[in-house]
Short mmCIF file of C-alpha atoms and ligand atoms in Angstrom, two decimals:
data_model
loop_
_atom_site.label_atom_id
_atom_site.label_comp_id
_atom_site.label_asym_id
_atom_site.label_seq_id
_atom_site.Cartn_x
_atom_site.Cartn_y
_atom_site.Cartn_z
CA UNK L 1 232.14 51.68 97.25
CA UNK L 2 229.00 50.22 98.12
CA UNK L 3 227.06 50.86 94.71
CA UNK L 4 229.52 49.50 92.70
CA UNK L 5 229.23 46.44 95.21
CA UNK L 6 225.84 46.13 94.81
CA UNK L 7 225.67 46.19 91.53
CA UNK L 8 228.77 43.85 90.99
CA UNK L 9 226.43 41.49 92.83
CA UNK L 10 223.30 42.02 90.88
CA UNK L 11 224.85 41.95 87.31
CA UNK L 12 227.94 40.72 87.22
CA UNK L 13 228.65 36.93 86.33
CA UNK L 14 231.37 34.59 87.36
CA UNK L 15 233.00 33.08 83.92
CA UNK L 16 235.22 30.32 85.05
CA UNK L 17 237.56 30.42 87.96
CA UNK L 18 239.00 34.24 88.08
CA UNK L 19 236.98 36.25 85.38
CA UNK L 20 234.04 38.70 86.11
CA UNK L 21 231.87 39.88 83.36
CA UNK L 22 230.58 43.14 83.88
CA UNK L 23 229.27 43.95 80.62
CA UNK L 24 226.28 45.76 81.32
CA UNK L 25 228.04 48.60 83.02
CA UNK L 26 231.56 48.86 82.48
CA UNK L 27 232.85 46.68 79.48
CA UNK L 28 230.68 47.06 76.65
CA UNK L 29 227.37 49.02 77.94
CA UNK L 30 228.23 51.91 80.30
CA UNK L 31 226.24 53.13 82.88
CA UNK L 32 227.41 57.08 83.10
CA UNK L 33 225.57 57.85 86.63
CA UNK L 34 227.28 54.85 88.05
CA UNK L 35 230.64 56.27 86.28
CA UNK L 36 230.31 60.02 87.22
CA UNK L 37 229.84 58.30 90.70
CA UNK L 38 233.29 56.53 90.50
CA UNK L 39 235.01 59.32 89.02
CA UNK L 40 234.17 61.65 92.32
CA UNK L 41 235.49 59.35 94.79
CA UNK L 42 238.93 58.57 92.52
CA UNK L 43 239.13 62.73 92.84
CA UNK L 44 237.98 62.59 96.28
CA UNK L 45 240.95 60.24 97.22
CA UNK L 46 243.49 61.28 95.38
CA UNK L 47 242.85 65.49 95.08
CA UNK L 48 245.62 66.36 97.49
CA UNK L 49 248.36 65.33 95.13
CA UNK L 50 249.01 67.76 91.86
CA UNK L 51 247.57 65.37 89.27
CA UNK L 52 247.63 67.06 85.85
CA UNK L 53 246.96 64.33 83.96
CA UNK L 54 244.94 60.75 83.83
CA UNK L 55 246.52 57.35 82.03
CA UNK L 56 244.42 54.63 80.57
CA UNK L 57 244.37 52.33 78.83
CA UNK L 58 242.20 51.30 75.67
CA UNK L 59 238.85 50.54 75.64
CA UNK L 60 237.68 49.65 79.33
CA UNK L 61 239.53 52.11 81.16
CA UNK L 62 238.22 54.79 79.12
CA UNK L 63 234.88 55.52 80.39
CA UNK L 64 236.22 55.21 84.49
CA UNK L 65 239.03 57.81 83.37
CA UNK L 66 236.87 60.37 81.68
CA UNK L 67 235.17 60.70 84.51
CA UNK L 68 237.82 61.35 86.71
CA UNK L 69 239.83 63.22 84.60
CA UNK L 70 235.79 65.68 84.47
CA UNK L 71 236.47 65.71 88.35
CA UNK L 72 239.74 66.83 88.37
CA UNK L 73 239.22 69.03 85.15
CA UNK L 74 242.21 67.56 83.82
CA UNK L 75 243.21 65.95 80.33
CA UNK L 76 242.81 62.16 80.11
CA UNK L 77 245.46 59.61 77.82
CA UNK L 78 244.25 56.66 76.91
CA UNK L 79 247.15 54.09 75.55
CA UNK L 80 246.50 52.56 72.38
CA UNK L 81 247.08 48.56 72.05
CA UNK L 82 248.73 47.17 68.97
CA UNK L 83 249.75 43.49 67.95
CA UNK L 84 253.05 45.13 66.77
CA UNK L 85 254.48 48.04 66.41
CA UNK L 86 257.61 49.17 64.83
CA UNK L 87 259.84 51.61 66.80
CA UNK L 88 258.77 55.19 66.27
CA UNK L 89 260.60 57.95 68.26
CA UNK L 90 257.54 60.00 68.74
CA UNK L 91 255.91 57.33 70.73
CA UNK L 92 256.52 55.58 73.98
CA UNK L 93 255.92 51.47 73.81
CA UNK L 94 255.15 49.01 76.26
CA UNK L 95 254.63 45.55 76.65
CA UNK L 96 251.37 44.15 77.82
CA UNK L 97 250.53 40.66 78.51
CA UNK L 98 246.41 40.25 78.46
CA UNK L 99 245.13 38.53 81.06
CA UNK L 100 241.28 38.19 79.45
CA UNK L 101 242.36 37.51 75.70
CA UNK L 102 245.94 35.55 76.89
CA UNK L 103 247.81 37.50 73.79
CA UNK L 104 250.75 39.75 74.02
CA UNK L 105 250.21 43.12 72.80
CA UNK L 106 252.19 46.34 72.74
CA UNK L 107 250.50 49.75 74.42
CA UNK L 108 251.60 53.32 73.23
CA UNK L 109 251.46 57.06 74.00
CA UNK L 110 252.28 60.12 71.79
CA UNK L 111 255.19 61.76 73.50
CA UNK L 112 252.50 65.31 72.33
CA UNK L 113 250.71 63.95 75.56
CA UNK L 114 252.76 63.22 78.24
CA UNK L 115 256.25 64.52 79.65
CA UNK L 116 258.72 65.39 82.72
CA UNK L 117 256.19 68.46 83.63
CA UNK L 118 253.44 65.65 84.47
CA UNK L 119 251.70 63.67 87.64
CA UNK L 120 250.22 60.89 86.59
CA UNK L 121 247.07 58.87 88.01
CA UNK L 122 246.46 56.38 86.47
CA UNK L 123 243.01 54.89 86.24
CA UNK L 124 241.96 51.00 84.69
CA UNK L 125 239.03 48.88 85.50
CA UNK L 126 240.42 45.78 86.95
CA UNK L 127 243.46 44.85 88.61
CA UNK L 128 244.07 40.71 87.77
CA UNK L 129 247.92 40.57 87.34
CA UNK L 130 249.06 43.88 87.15
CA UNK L 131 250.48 43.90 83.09
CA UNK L 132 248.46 46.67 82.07
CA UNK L 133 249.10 48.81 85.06
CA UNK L 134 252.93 47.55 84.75
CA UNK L 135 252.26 48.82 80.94
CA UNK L 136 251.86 51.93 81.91
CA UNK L 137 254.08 52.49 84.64
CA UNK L 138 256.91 51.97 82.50
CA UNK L 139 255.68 54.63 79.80
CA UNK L 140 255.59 56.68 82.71
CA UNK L 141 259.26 56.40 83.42
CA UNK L 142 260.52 56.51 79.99
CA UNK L 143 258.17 59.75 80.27
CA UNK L 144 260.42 60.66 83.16
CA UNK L 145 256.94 61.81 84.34
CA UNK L 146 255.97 61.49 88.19
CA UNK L 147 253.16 58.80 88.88
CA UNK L 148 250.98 59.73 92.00
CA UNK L 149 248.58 57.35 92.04
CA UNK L 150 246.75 54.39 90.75
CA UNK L 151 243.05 54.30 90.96
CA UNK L 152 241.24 50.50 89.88
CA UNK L 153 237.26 50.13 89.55
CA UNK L 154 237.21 45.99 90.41
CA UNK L 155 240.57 44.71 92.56
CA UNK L 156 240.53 41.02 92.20
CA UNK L 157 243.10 40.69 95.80
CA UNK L 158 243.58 36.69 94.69
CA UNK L 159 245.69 37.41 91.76
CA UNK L 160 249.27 39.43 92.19
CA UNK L 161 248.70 43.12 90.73
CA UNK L 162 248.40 44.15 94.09
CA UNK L 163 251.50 43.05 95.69
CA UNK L 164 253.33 44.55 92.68
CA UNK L 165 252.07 47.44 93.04
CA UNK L 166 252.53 47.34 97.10
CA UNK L 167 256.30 47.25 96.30
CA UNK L 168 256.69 50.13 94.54
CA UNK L 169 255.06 52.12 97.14
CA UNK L 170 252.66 53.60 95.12
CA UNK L 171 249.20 54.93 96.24
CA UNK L 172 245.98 52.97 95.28
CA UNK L 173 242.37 53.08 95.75
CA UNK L 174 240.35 50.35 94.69
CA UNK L 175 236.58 50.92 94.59
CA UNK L 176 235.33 47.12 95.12
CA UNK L 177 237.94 44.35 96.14
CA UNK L 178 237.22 40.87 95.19
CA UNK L 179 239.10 38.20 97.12
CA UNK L 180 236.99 35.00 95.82
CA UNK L 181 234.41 33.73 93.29
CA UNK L 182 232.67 31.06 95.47
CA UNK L 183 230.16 28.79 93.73
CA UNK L 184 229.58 31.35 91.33
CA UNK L 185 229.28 34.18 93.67
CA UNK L 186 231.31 37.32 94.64
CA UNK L 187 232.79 37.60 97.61
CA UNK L 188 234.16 41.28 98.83
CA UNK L 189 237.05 41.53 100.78
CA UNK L 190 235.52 43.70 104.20
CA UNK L 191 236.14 47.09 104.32
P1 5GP G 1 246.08 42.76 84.49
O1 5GP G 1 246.90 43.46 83.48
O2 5GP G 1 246.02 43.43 85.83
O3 5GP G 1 246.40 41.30 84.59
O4 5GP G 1 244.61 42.79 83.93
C1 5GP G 1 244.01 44.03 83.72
C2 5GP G 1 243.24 44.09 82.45
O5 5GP G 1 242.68 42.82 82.06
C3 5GP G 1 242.10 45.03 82.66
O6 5GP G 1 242.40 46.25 82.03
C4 5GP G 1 240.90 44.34 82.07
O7 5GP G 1 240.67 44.85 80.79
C5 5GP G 1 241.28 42.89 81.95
N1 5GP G 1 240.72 42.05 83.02
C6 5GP G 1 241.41 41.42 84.01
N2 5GP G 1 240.61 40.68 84.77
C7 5GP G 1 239.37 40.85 84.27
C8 5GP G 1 238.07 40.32 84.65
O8 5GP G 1 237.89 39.54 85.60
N3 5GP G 1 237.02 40.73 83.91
C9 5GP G 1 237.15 41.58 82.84
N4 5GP G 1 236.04 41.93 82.19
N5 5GP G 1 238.34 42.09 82.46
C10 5GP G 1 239.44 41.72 83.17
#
């Protein structure tokens, strides 16, 4: 998506070797045009399959998924995170391992809000390793719900998410696809 692109270029910033800060849009400000935007090409994408509901996951994914789930007209999850949690039967529980904040945390979902009737897209705003999309594809199956897609705002193709996500076979769009940080800058895989 070349807006997201551009913008990427002209506000995000580099932090270290394989974090990108896009605070001024996506992570702590949120730019709803540029969201609205995103959330029309996810449904644009993905529309064929019989979504009825979207999965994220707390707090970034949130404003990417509302706006897809306002495209398809659909109901949007997000999961909650939680240092611990002690076994309750009316939730499902993950584990999550954060890539950003290098903690472990646990992810949950009211089993009022998804079940065996559902397909699943799920939405998130990066893809580093894969643990929160992992996260959720496992409260998916305990769901015994059917996952039809997975739909990521900022692909970083340098870490692994996307080969474990390649094979499982499942469906993904990713709107901009980062394959290096060089000197500081972005560099876009070509489309
Ligand atoms: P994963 O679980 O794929 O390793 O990482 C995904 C989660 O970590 C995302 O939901 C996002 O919140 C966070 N994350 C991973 N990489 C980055 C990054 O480069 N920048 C920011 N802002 N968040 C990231």
């Amino acid at each position: 998506m070349k807006e997201l692109e551009a913008r990427i270029k002209k506000d995000g910033r580099v932090l270290g070797a394989d974090v990108l800060k896009v605070d001024s849009f996506l992570n702590h400000q949120v730019d709803p045009v540029l969201m609205q935007k995103m959330g029309q090409e996810f449904y644009e994408y993905f529309k064929t399959k019989p979504i009825t509901k979207i999965l994220t996951v707390e707090s970034s994914g949130i404003a990417p998924a509302v706006m897809t789930g306002l495209a398809f007209q659909k109901p949007v999850v997000f999961a909650r995170k939680h240092k611990s949690i002690t076994m309750n039967n009316d939730m499902y529980v993950a584990d999550v391992y954060s890539f950003t904040k290098k903690t472990a945390n646990k992810i949950s979902i009211s089993k009022n809000f998804l079940n065996s009737q559902d397909h699943v897209l799920i939405i998130d705003d990066f893809l580093a390793n894969g643990q929160a999309v992992s996260g959720l594809t496992d409260i998916i199956q305990q769901s015994q719900a059917t996952l039809e897609g997975i739909g990521i705002v900022i692909e970083k193709t340098f870490q692994k998410g996307r080969q474990l996500i390649d094979q499982q076979n499942i469906p993904i769009l990713s709107l901009a696809r980062i394959k290096a940080f060089k000197d500081g800058q972005v560099v876009f895989e070509e489309e």
